[in-house]
Amino acid sequence: MKTAIVQTNPVFSEVKLNIQNALEMMESVNADLYVLPELFNTGYNFIDGKELTCLAETSSGFTVKEMSVFAKRKSCYVVFGFAEQTEKIYNSSAIVGPGGLIGVYHKVHLFYREHLFFAEGNLGFPVFDLPIGKIGMMICFDWIYPEAARTLTLKGAQLIAHPSNLVLPYCPDAMVTRCLENRIFTATVNRVGCEDRGGIDLKFIGKSEIVSPRGEILTRLGDNEPGITVIDIDLSAADNKLATEYNHLLNGRKPSQYRLPHNNM
Amino acid sequence: MKTAIVQTNPVFSEVKLNIQNALEMMESVNADLYVLPELFNTGYNFIDGKELTCLAETSSGFTVKEMSVFAKRKSCYVVFGFAEQTEKIYNSSAIVGPGGLIGVYHKVHLFYREHLFFAEGNLGFPVFDLPIGKIGMMICFDWIYPEAARTLTLKGAQLIAHPSNLVLPYCPDAMVTRCLENRIFTATVNRVGCEDRGGIDLKFIGKSEIVSPRGEILTRLGDNEPGITVIDIDLSAADNKLATEYNHLLNGRKPSQYRLPHNNM
C-alpha cells in the first residue's frame, strides 16, 4: 500500500492557494493513500473564534470536494485536517476516497489555544475498513495520550494517519514508542513554516514520517522545507502482535491490574 | 532526592556473591534511594521451574534481610528484583527502608519464557507514599504496556523504580515517551552480561538510566560494564502535569472517547 506523506507550508487563510499547492505536490507522485497536515487548508494560528468561524467548512464544503475530486481521479484515498463547521466547530480530519467522503474524526485532545475556539471531539476514535486497509486517524497532540493510539489499535487499525501541526519537539521520536507498543504503522504528517499572529509566534517542526510496527522510521522529511515522499508498506505486518512467541501485545494486557481506587482510568 | 542506579552483572544462582557485589557498589555512593536490576540476586535465565523453586525466597528471606540491613544502616530505601516464593512464585520487586520491608510488586506483564515459570502479578501497581516521595514500581517488560506507567501515575507516583533485565533494544529510548506522557521520573535499572543456559542465549543491554518528567535523559550508563551513578532529583517536578497552560495531561484524558465496541479497554 503506497502511502504518501505530504508536508506543506500553508499560508494562513489562503484556502484556495493551500489546496492548490498541496494538489500540485500530490500530483507529482502515485500513491494509494495521501496524508496531509492538520488544518492544511486554512493554517493554524487563529486569533479568535470569529476568524475560525469565517474559515470553517462543512464536510460537504469546498475542501472536501476538492480532495474528493483528486481521490476519484487517482482512485486513491486522502486524509487531511480542516476546521469543520457543524453545530459546533471541530478540529477535524477527513478521509475521502474514490466515492467521496468516507468519514471524519474530531480531535479529542485539543492543544493550547485550540481550547478557546474548537469544541472537543465527540466521535471517539473511529477505524475505517477500506480496500487499502484498516485506517484510523488521530490529530497532532493526540500523540501524547497513549489511550488514543491504543484505542485505535484495539479497534483494529493497521495504520494511523496522523495529520499534525507540531510545535513541540517530542512527537516524531515518541511515535516510535506508539508503534512498538501497538505494532501498528503511523503516518505523522506535519507542516513547516511559521505563523506569527496576534502576538503568538509559532514555528512548526516538520519531520513528517512513517514508522513501522517494529519502530523503524521508514522515512522522515526535513524540518524546514515542504516535501513529499511515498513508501510502499504491507499493512498486514500490523496484524502480527507477537513481541515473542509468548507475548501477544494486545492479549497480554491485564485490565484487572490497571484498576484505580476510584475506577477513574 | 538522591537516586542511585546500580547496574550489576549477576552470576546465575550465586545469590550471596551477587548481593555482596551489589552492596559493594552501593557502599561507594550516598543516596536516598538505590534501584537494582530485576532478579539481581539470582540471575535471570532459569532452565525450568525446578531451578526457580530452588532460588526463590520469601519476602522475609535472605535477600530482603540483607537489603534491609543496608537500608537501616544508611537510612535509605532500596528497590530490587527477586524471585518471590509465596503460594506461587512471582517475578517481584521489593522496596525496603530503614524499618525493613515496605512492600512488593508482582510483575504483571511477564516476558518470553518467564510465562513458563512465574505466576502473573496479582497486586496491581501499588504506589508507596514514603518520606522520600511517592514511589511506584514496574519490572522490565512492563515498559511496553503504557497502561502500567499510566496506572502508577494516576495513583500518584512521582518516580517509577524500574528493575529490568532488558534484552531487546527499545526500552531505554521508549522511557522518554513514558516520562513525557505521564510527567514522571523513571529509574530504569538494567543488568549487563550474558546468560547462555539450556540453549537460550541472552545478552542484557545495560543502558540503565534516569529520565525526567520533561523527557530528559539525566544519566545513562553504558551497555557492557557494571556501574553506579547518583542523580539528585526534585520529585515535586513530577507534580506539574501542565504541558501548556491549557493542557493538564491527566485532567485532559477523555475516557468517554476511548470506549471500545465491547468495552474491552
Coordinates of C-alpha atoms in Angstrom, one line a residue:
Chain A
M1 CA 0.0 0.0 0.0
K2 CA 1.8 3.1 -1.3
T3 CA 1.5 5.8 1.4
A4 CA 2.4 9.4 0.7
I5 CA 3.2 11.9 3.3
V6 CA 2.6 15.5 2.1
Q7 CA 4.5 18.1 4.2
T8 CA 3.2 21.5 3.3
N9 CA 3.6 25.2 4.3
P10 CA 0.1 26.7 4.4
V11 CA -0.4 30.4 4.2
F12 CA -2.9 31.5 6.8
S13 CA -6.4 31.9 5.4
E14 CA -5.4 31.3 1.8
V15 CA -7.6 28.2 1.4
K16 CA -7.5 28.0 -2.4
L17 CA -3.8 28.6 -2.6
N18 CA -3.1 26.0 0.1
I19 CA -5.2 23.4 -1.6
Q20 CA -3.6 24.2 -5.0
N21 CA -0.1 23.8 -3.5
A22 CA -1.0 20.5 -1.9
L23 CA -2.6 19.2 -5.0
E24 CA 0.5 20.1 -7.1
M25 CA 2.7 18.1 -4.7
M26 CA 0.2 15.2 -4.7
E27 CA 0.1 15.1 -8.5
S28 CA 3.9 14.6 -8.5
V29 CA 3.7 11.0 -7.1
N30 CA 1.4 8.0 -7.3
A31 CA 0.1 6.6 -4.0
D32 CA -2.9 4.7 -2.6
L33 CA -3.1 7.0 0.4
Y34 CA -2.1 10.6 0.8
V35 CA -1.8 12.1 4.3
L36 CA -1.7 15.9 4.7
P37 CA -1.2 18.1 7.8
E38 CA -3.8 19.3 10.4
L39 CA -5.7 22.3 9.2
F40 CA -3.7 22.2 5.9
N41 CA -6.2 24.4 4.0
T42 CA -6.6 27.3 6.5
G43 CA -3.4 27.5 8.5
Y44 CA -3.4 27.0 12.3
N45 CA -2.9 30.2 14.3
F46 CA -6.4 31.6 14.7
I47 CA -6.5 34.9 16.7
D48 CA -10.1 34.4 17.8
G49 CA -13.3 32.4 17.2
K50 CA -14.5 34.9 14.6
E51 CA -11.6 34.1 12.3
L52 CA -12.2 30.4 12.8
T53 CA -15.9 30.7 12.0
C54 CA -15.0 32.5 8.7
L55 CA -12.7 29.7 7.7
A56 CA -14.5 26.6 8.9
E57 CA -16.3 24.5 6.3
T58 CA -18.8 21.7 6.4
S59 CA -17.9 18.1 5.5
S60 CA -19.6 18.8 2.1
G61 CA -17.7 22.1 1.6
F62 CA -15.0 23.2 -0.8
T63 CA -12.0 21.5 0.7
V64 CA -13.7 18.1 1.0
K65 CA -15.0 18.4 -2.6
E66 CA -11.5 19.3 -4.0
M67 CA -9.9 16.4 -2.2
S68 CA -12.7 14.0 -3.3
V69 CA -12.2 15.0 -7.0
F70 CA -8.5 14.2 -6.7
A71 CA -9.3 10.9 -4.9
K72 CA -11.8 9.9 -7.6
R73 CA -9.5 10.8 -10.5
K74 CA -6.5 9.0 -9.0
S75 CA -8.5 6.1 -7.4
C76 CA -6.9 6.8 -4.1
Y77 CA -7.6 7.9 -0.5
V78 CA -6.7 11.2 1.1
V79 CA -6.6 12.1 4.8
F80 CA -6.4 15.8 5.7
G81 CA -7.2 18.2 8.5
F82 CA -9.7 21.0 8.3
A83 CA -11.8 23.2 10.6
E84 CA -15.2 21.6 10.4
Q85 CA -18.4 23.5 10.8
T86 CA -21.3 21.5 12.3
E87 CA -23.5 22.7 15.2
K88 CA -20.1 23.4 16.7
I89 CA -16.6 23.8 15.1
Y90 CA -14.2 20.9 15.4
N91 CA -10.6 20.4 14.6
S92 CA -11.3 17.6 12.2
S93 CA -9.6 15.2 9.9
A94 CA -11.5 13.7 7.0
I95 CA -10.8 10.6 4.9
V96 CA -12.0 10.7 1.3
G97 CA -11.9 8.0 -1.4
P98 CA -12.9 7.5 -5.0
G99 CA -16.6 7.7 -3.8
G100 CA -16.2 10.9 -1.9
L101 CA -16.3 11.5 1.9
I102 CA -15.8 8.3 3.9
G103 CA -15.7 9.7 7.4
V104 CA -14.4 12.3 9.8
Y105 CA -12.6 12.3 13.1
H106 CA -13.0 15.2 15.6
K107 CA -9.8 15.9 17.5
V108 CA -10.2 14.7 21.1
H109 CA -7.1 16.2 22.8
L110 CA -7.0 19.9 21.9
F111 CA -3.7 21.7 22.3
Y112 CA -3.0 25.1 23.8
R113 CA -5.2 27.9 22.5
E114 CA -7.3 25.5 20.4
H115 CA -9.3 25.1 23.6
L116 CA -10.5 28.7 23.1
F117 CA -12.0 28.1 19.6
F118 CA -12.7 24.5 19.0
A119 CA -15.1 22.0 20.5
E120 CA -13.7 18.8 22.0
G121 CA -14.0 15.8 19.8
N122 CA -17.1 13.6 20.5
L123 CA -16.8 10.8 17.9
G124 CA -14.3 8.7 19.8
F125 CA -11.6 7.2 17.6
P126 CA -13.2 5.6 14.5
V127 CA -11.5 3.0 12.3
F128 CA -12.4 2.7 8.7
D129 CA -12.2 -0.7 7.0
L130 CA -11.2 0.2 3.4
P131 CA -10.0 -1.7 0.4
I132 CA -6.5 -0.4 1.2
G133 CA -6.6 -1.5 4.9
K134 CA -7.9 -0.5 8.3
I135 CA -7.2 3.1 8.8
G136 CA -7.7 5.2 11.9
M137 CA -7.0 8.9 12.4
M138 CA -5.6 11.0 15.2
I139 CA -4.6 14.6 15.1
C140 CA -1.4 16.2 16.4
F141 CA -1.4 16.4 20.2
D142 CA -3.4 13.2 20.4
W143 CA 0.0 11.6 20.2
I144 CA 0.8 12.3 23.9
Y145 CA -2.1 10.3 25.1
P146 CA -1.3 6.7 24.8
E147 CA -5.0 6.0 25.0
A148 CA -5.6 7.4 21.6
A149 CA -3.3 5.1 19.6
R150 CA -4.2 2.2 21.9
T151 CA -8.0 2.7 21.3
L152 CA -7.4 2.8 17.5
T153 CA -5.3 -0.4 17.8
L154 CA -7.8 -2.2 19.9
K155 CA -10.4 -1.3 17.2
G156 CA -8.3 -2.9 14.6
A157 CA -6.4 -0.1 12.9
Q158 CA -3.4 -1.2 10.9
L159 CA -2.3 2.4 10.1
I160 CA -2.9 5.6 12.0
A161 CA -3.0 8.6 9.7
H162 CA -1.9 11.5 11.9
P163 CA -2.3 15.0 10.5
S164 CA -0.3 17.4 12.7
N165 CA 0.8 20.9 13.2
L166 CA 3.6 20.1 15.7
V167 CA 5.4 22.9 17.5
L168 CA 7.0 20.9 20.4
P169 CA 10.0 18.7 19.5
Y170 CA 8.9 15.4 21.1
C171 CA 6.4 13.7 18.8
P172 CA 8.5 12.4 16.0
D173 CA 10.6 10.2 18.3
A174 CA 7.7 9.3 20.5
M175 CA 5.8 7.8 17.5
V176 CA 8.4 5.0 17.6
T177 CA 7.1 4.1 21.0
R178 CA 3.5 4.3 19.8
C179 CA 4.3 1.9 17.0
L180 CA 6.2 -0.6 19.2
E181 CA 3.6 -0.8 21.9
N182 CA 0.8 -1.2 19.4
R183 CA 2.5 -2.9 16.5
I184 CA 0.9 -0.5 14.0
F185 CA 2.0 1.8 11.2
T186 CA 1.8 5.5 11.7
A187 CA 2.0 8.3 9.2
T188 CA 2.6 11.5 11.1
V189 CA 2.3 14.5 8.7
N190 CA 3.3 17.8 9.9
R191 CA 3.7 21.2 8.3
V192 CA 6.7 23.6 8.2
G193 CA 7.0 27.3 8.4
C194 CA 5.9 29.9 11.0
E195 CA 2.8 31.8 11.9
D196 CA 3.2 34.9 13.9
R197 CA -0.3 36.3 14.6
G198 CA -1.9 38.2 17.4
G199 CA 1.3 38.1 19.5
I200 CA 1.5 34.3 19.3
D201 CA 4.6 33.2 17.3
L202 CA 4.6 29.5 16.3
K203 CA 7.2 27.6 14.4
F204 CA 6.2 24.2 13.0
I205 CA 8.8 21.5 13.1
G206 CA 8.3 19.4 10.0
K207 CA 9.8 15.9 10.3
S208 CA 6.8 14.1 8.8
E209 CA 7.4 10.4 9.0
I210 CA 6.2 6.9 8.5
V211 CA 7.0 4.5 11.3
S212 CA 6.6 0.7 11.1
P213 CA 5.1 -1.8 13.7
R214 CA 8.7 -2.6 14.6
G215 CA 9.5 1.0 15.4
E216 CA 11.6 1.6 12.3
I217 CA 11.4 5.2 10.9
L218 CA 10.8 4.2 7.3
T219 CA 11.1 7.8 6.1
R220 CA 11.4 11.2 7.7
L221 CA 11.2 14.6 6.0
G222 CA 13.3 17.6 7.0
D223 CA 12.3 20.3 9.4
N224 CA 12.2 23.4 7.1
E225 CA 11.0 22.6 3.6
P226 CA 7.8 21.3 2.2
G227 CA 8.2 17.8 0.7
I228 CA 6.5 14.6 -0.3
T229 CA 7.6 11.0 -0.1
V230 CA 6.0 7.7 -0.9
I231 CA 6.7 4.4 0.9
D232 CA 5.2 1.1 -0.1
I233 CA 4.1 -0.7 3.1
D234 CA 2.5 -4.0 3.8
L235 CA -0.2 -3.3 6.3
S236 CA -0.6 -7.0 7.2
A237 CA 2.6 -6.5 9.2
A238 CA 0.4 -4.7 11.7
D239 CA -1.6 -7.8 12.3
N240 CA 1.3 -9.6 14.0
K241 CA 1.1 -8.5 17.6
L242 CA 3.7 -11.0 18.8
A243 CA 6.7 -9.5 20.5
T244 CA 7.9 -13.0 21.4
E245 CA 6.1 -16.4 20.9
Y246 CA 4.8 -15.9 24.4
N247 CA 3.9 -12.2 24.1
H248 CA 0.9 -11.1 22.2
L249 CA 0.9 -7.5 23.0
L250 CA -2.9 -7.0 23.0
N251 CA -3.9 -10.3 24.6
G252 CA -1.2 -9.6 27.2
R253 CA -3.0 -6.6 28.5
K254 CA -4.2 -7.1 32.1
P255 CA -7.1 -4.6 32.7
S256 CA -7.8 -6.1 36.1
Q257 CA -4.4 -5.0 37.2
Y258 CA -4.8 -1.4 35.9
R259 CA -7.7 -0.6 38.3
L260 CA -7.6 2.6 40.3
P261 CA -9.0 3.2 43.7
H262 CA -11.9 5.3 42.3
N263 CA -12.0 3.5 38.9
N264 CA -11.1 6.7 37.1
M265 CA -8.9 5.0 34.5
Chain B
M1 CA 16.3 13.1 46.5
K2 CA 19.5 11.4 45.6
T3 CA 18.7 8.4 43.4
A4 CA 21.3 5.8 42.6
I5 CA 21.0 3.4 39.7
V6 CA 23.0 0.2 40.3
Q7 CA 23.8 -1.7 37.1
T8 CA 25.2 -5.1 38.0
N9 CA 26.3 -8.3 36.3
P10 CA 24.8 -11.2 38.3
V11 CA 26.3 -14.7 38.1
F12 CA 23.5 -17.2 37.8
S13 CA 22.5 -18.8 41.1
E14 CA 25.3 -17.2 43.1
V15 CA 23.0 -15.3 45.4
K16 CA 25.5 -14.4 48.1
L17 CA 28.1 -13.3 45.6
N18 CA 25.5 -11.2 43.7
I19 CA 24.3 -9.5 46.8
Q20 CA 27.9 -8.9 48.0
N21 CA 28.8 -7.3 44.7
A22 CA 25.8 -5.1 44.7
L23 CA 26.4 -4.0 48.2
E24 CA 30.0 -3.1 47.5
M25 CA 28.8 -0.8 44.6
M26 CA 26.1 0.7 46.8
E27 CA 28.6 1.4 49.6
S28 CA 30.6 3.5 47.2
V29 CA 28.0 6.3 47.0
N30 CA 25.5 8.0 49.2
A31 CA 21.9 8.1 48.1
D32 CA 18.3 8.2 49.4
L33 CA 17.1 5.6 47.0
Y34 CA 19.0 2.8 45.3
V35 CA 17.5 0.9 42.4
L36 CA 18.8 -2.5 41.4
P37 CA 18.0 -4.8 38.4
E38 CA 15.3 -7.4 38.1
L39 CA 16.3 -10.7 39.7
F40 CA 19.6 -9.1 40.7
N41 CA 20.3 -11.8 43.3
T42 CA 19.7 -15.0 41.3
G43 CA 20.3 -14.1 37.7
Y44 CA 17.6 -14.4 35.0
N45 CA 17.8 -17.4 32.7
F46 CA 16.1 -20.2 34.5
I47 CA 16.0 -23.5 32.6
D48 CA 13.0 -24.8 34.4
G49 CA 10.6 -24.3 37.3
K50 CA 12.7 -26.6 39.5
E51 CA 15.7 -24.2 39.3
L52 CA 13.4 -21.3 40.1
T53 CA 11.9 -23.1 43.1
C54 CA 15.4 -23.7 44.5
L55 CA 16.3 -20.0 44.2
A56 CA 13.0 -18.3 45.1
E57 CA 12.9 -16.7 48.5
T58 CA 10.1 -15.3 50.6
S59 CA 9.8 -11.6 51.4
S60 CA 11.3 -12.3 54.8
G61 CA 14.2 -14.3 53.2
F62 CA 17.9 -13.7 53.0
T63 CA 17.9 -11.1 50.2
V64 CA 15.2 -8.9 51.7
K65 CA 17.0 -9.1 55.1
E66 CA 20.4 -8.2 53.6
M67 CA 18.9 -5.2 51.7
S68 CA 17.0 -4.1 54.8
V69 CA 20.2 -4.2 56.9
F70 CA 21.8 -1.8 54.3
A71 CA 18.8 0.4 54.3
K72 CA 18.7 0.7 58.0
R73 CA 22.4 1.4 58.4
K74 CA 22.4 4.0 55.6
S75 CA 18.9 5.4 56.4
C76 CA 17.8 4.9 52.8
Y77 CA 15.5 3.0 50.6
V78 CA 16.3 0.2 48.2
V79 CA 14.3 -1.3 45.3
F80 CA 15.4 -4.6 43.9
G81 CA 14.0 -7.6 41.9
F82 CA 13.9 -11.1 43.3
A83 CA 12.0 -14.4 42.7
E84 CA 9.4 -14.4 45.4
Q85 CA 8.1 -17.6 46.9
T86 CA 4.5 -17.3 48.2
E87 CA 1.8 -19.8 47.4
K88 CA 3.1 -19.3 43.9
I89 CA 6.4 -17.8 42.6
Y90 CA 6.3 -14.3 41.3
N91 CA 8.9 -12.2 39.5
S92 CA 8.8 -9.5 42.2
S93 CA 10.4 -6.3 43.2
A94 CA 10.6 -5.2 46.8
I95 CA 11.1 -1.8 48.4
V96 CA 12.8 -1.8 51.7
G97 CA 13.6 1.2 54.0
P98 CA 15.2 1.9 57.4
G99 CA 12.3 -0.1 59.0
G100 CA 12.6 -3.1 56.8
L101 CA 10.3 -4.4 54.1
I102 CA 7.8 -1.7 52.9
G103 CA 6.1 -3.6 50.0
V104 CA 6.4 -5.8 47.0
Y105 CA 5.1 -5.6 43.4
H106 CA 4.5 -8.8 41.4
K107 CA 5.4 -8.4 37.7
V108 CA 2.2 -8.2 35.7
H109 CA 3.5 -8.4 32.1
L110 CA 5.8 -11.5 32.0
F111 CA 8.3 -11.7 29.2
Y112 CA 9.1 -14.7 27.0
R113 CA 9.9 -17.9 28.9
E114 CA 9.0 -16.3 32.2
H115 CA 5.5 -17.4 31.4
L116 CA 6.7 -21.0 31.9
F117 CA 7.9 -20.5 35.5
F118 CA 6.4 -17.4 37.1
A119 CA 2.8 -16.6 38.1
E120 CA 1.3 -13.4 36.7
G121 CA 1.2 -10.5 39.0
N122 CA -1.9 -10.0 41.0
L123 CA -1.3 -6.9 43.2
G124 CA -1.9 -4.3 40.5
F125 CA 0.5 -1.4 40.6
P126 CA 0.9 -0.1 44.1
V127 CA 2.3 3.3 45.0
F128 CA 4.2 3.8 48.3
D129 CA 3.9 7.2 49.9
L130 CA 7.3 7.5 51.6
P131 CA 9.3 10.3 53.3
I132 CA 11.4 10.5 50.1
G133 CA 8.4 10.7 47.8
K134 CA 5.7 8.7 46.1
I135 CA 7.4 5.6 44.6
G136 CA 5.9 3.0 42.3
M137 CA 7.5 0.0 40.7
M138 CA 7.3 -1.8 37.4
I139 CA 9.6 -4.5 36.1
C140 CA 11.3 -4.7 32.8
F141 CA 8.7 -5.7 30.0
D142 CA 6.0 -3.7 31.8
W143 CA 7.5 -0.8 30.0
I144 CA 5.9 -1.8 26.7
Y145 CA 2.4 -1.5 28.2
P146 CA 1.5 2.2 28.5
E147 CA -1.2 1.1 31.0
A148 CA 1.5 0.2 33.6
A149 CA 3.2 3.6 33.9
R150 CA -0.2 5.3 33.4
T151 CA -1.8 3.4 36.3
L152 CA 1.1 4.3 38.5
T153 CA 0.9 7.9 37.5
L154 CA -2.9 8.1 38.1
K155 CA -2.2 6.6 41.6
G156 CA 0.2 9.5 42.3
A157 CA 3.6 8.0 41.7
Q158 CA 6.3 10.7 41.2
L159 CA 9.0 8.2 40.4
I160 CA 8.8 4.7 38.9
A161 CA 11.6 2.5 40.0
H162 CA 12.0 0.0 37.2
P163 CA 14.2 -3.0 37.8
S164 CA 14.9 -4.6 34.5
N165 CA 16.8 -7.4 32.6
L166 CA 16.4 -6.0 29.1
V167 CA 17.4 -8.0 26.1
L168 CA 15.5 -6.1 23.4
P169 CA 16.9 -2.7 22.4
Y170 CA 13.8 -0.5 22.6
C171 CA 13.1 0.3 26.2
P172 CA 15.8 3.0 27.1
D173 CA 14.5 5.4 24.4
A174 CA 10.9 4.5 25.0
M175 CA 11.1 5.6 28.6
V176 CA 11.5 9.1 27.3
T177 CA 7.9 8.8 26.0
R178 CA 6.7 7.2 29.2
C179 CA 8.0 10.2 31.1
L180 CA 6.7 12.8 28.7
E181 CA 3.2 11.4 28.6
N182 CA 3.0 11.0 32.4
R183 CA 5.3 13.8 33.6
I184 CA 7.0 11.5 36.0
F185 CA 10.6 10.4 36.8
T186 CA 11.7 6.9 35.9
A187 CA 14.8 5.0 37.1
T188 CA 15.2 2.0 34.7
V189 CA 17.9 -0.2 36.1
N190 CA 19.2 -3.0 33.9
R191 CA 21.9 -5.5 34.2
V192 CA 24.8 -6.3 31.8
G193 CA 26.4 -9.5 30.7
C194 CA 25.2 -12.7 29.1
E195 CA 23.5 -15.9 30.3
D196 CA 23.7 -18.9 27.9
R197 CA 21.8 -21.7 29.6
G198 CA 19.7 -24.6 28.3
G199 CA 20.2 -23.4 24.7
I200 CA 18.8 -20.0 25.4
D201 CA 21.5 -17.3 25.0
L202 CA 20.6 -13.9 26.4
K203 CA 22.6 -10.7 26.3
F204 CA 21.5 -7.9 28.6
I205 CA 21.8 -4.4 27.2
G206 CA 22.7 -2.2 30.2
K207 CA 21.9 1.5 29.5
S208 CA 20.4 2.0 32.9
E209 CA 19.1 5.5 33.1
I210 CA 17.1 8.2 35.0
V211 CA 14.7 10.2 32.9
S212 CA 12.9 13.4 33.9
P213 CA 9.3 14.4 33.6
R214 CA 10.4 16.5 30.6
G215 CA 11.8 13.5 28.9
E216 CA 15.5 14.5 29.6
I217 CA 17.8 11.5 30.0
L218 CA 19.5 12.8 33.2
T219 CA 22.1 9.9 33.2
R220 CA 22.6 6.7 31.2
L221 CA 25.1 4.0 31.9
G222 CA 27.0 2.0 29.3
D223 CA 25.9 -1.2 27.7
N224 CA 28.7 -3.6 28.8
E225 CA 30.1 -2.7 32.2
P226 CA 28.6 -2.7 35.7
G227 CA 28.3 0.8 37.1
I228 CA 26.6 3.1 39.6
T229 CA 25.6 6.7 39.3
V230 CA 23.7 9.1 41.6
I231 CA 21.5 11.9 40.5
D232 CA 19.9 14.5 42.8
I233 CA 16.3 15.0 41.6
D234 CA 13.4 17.1 42.8
L235 CA 10.4 14.8 42.8
S236 CA 8.0 17.7 43.0
A237 CA 8.7 18.4 39.4
A238 CA 6.5 15.3 38.7
D239 CA 3.5 17.1 40.3
N240 CA 3.4 19.6 37.4
K241 CA 1.3 17.9 34.8
L242 CA 0.9 21.1 32.6
A243 CA 2.2 20.7 29.0
T244 CA 0.8 24.2 28.3
E245 CA -1.4 26.4 30.5
Y246 CA -4.4 24.8 28.8
N247 CA -3.1 21.2 28.9
H248 CA -3.1 19.3 32.2
L249 CA -2.0 15.9 30.9
L250 CA -4.1 13.9 33.4
N251 CA -7.2 16.0 33.5
G252 CA -7.1 16.1 29.7
R253 CA -7.7 12.4 29.4
K254 CA -11.1 11.7 27.9
P255 CA -12.1 8.2 28.9
S256 CA -15.5 8.5 27.3
Q257 CA -13.8 8.8 23.9
Y258 CA -11.6 5.7 24.5
R259 CA -14.6 3.3 24.6
L260 CA -14.5 0.2 22.6
P261 CA -17.4 -1.6 21.0
H262 CA -17.2 -4.4 23.6
N263 CA -15.8 -2.3 26.3
N264 CA -12.6 -4.4 26.5
M265 CA -10.3 -1.4 27.1

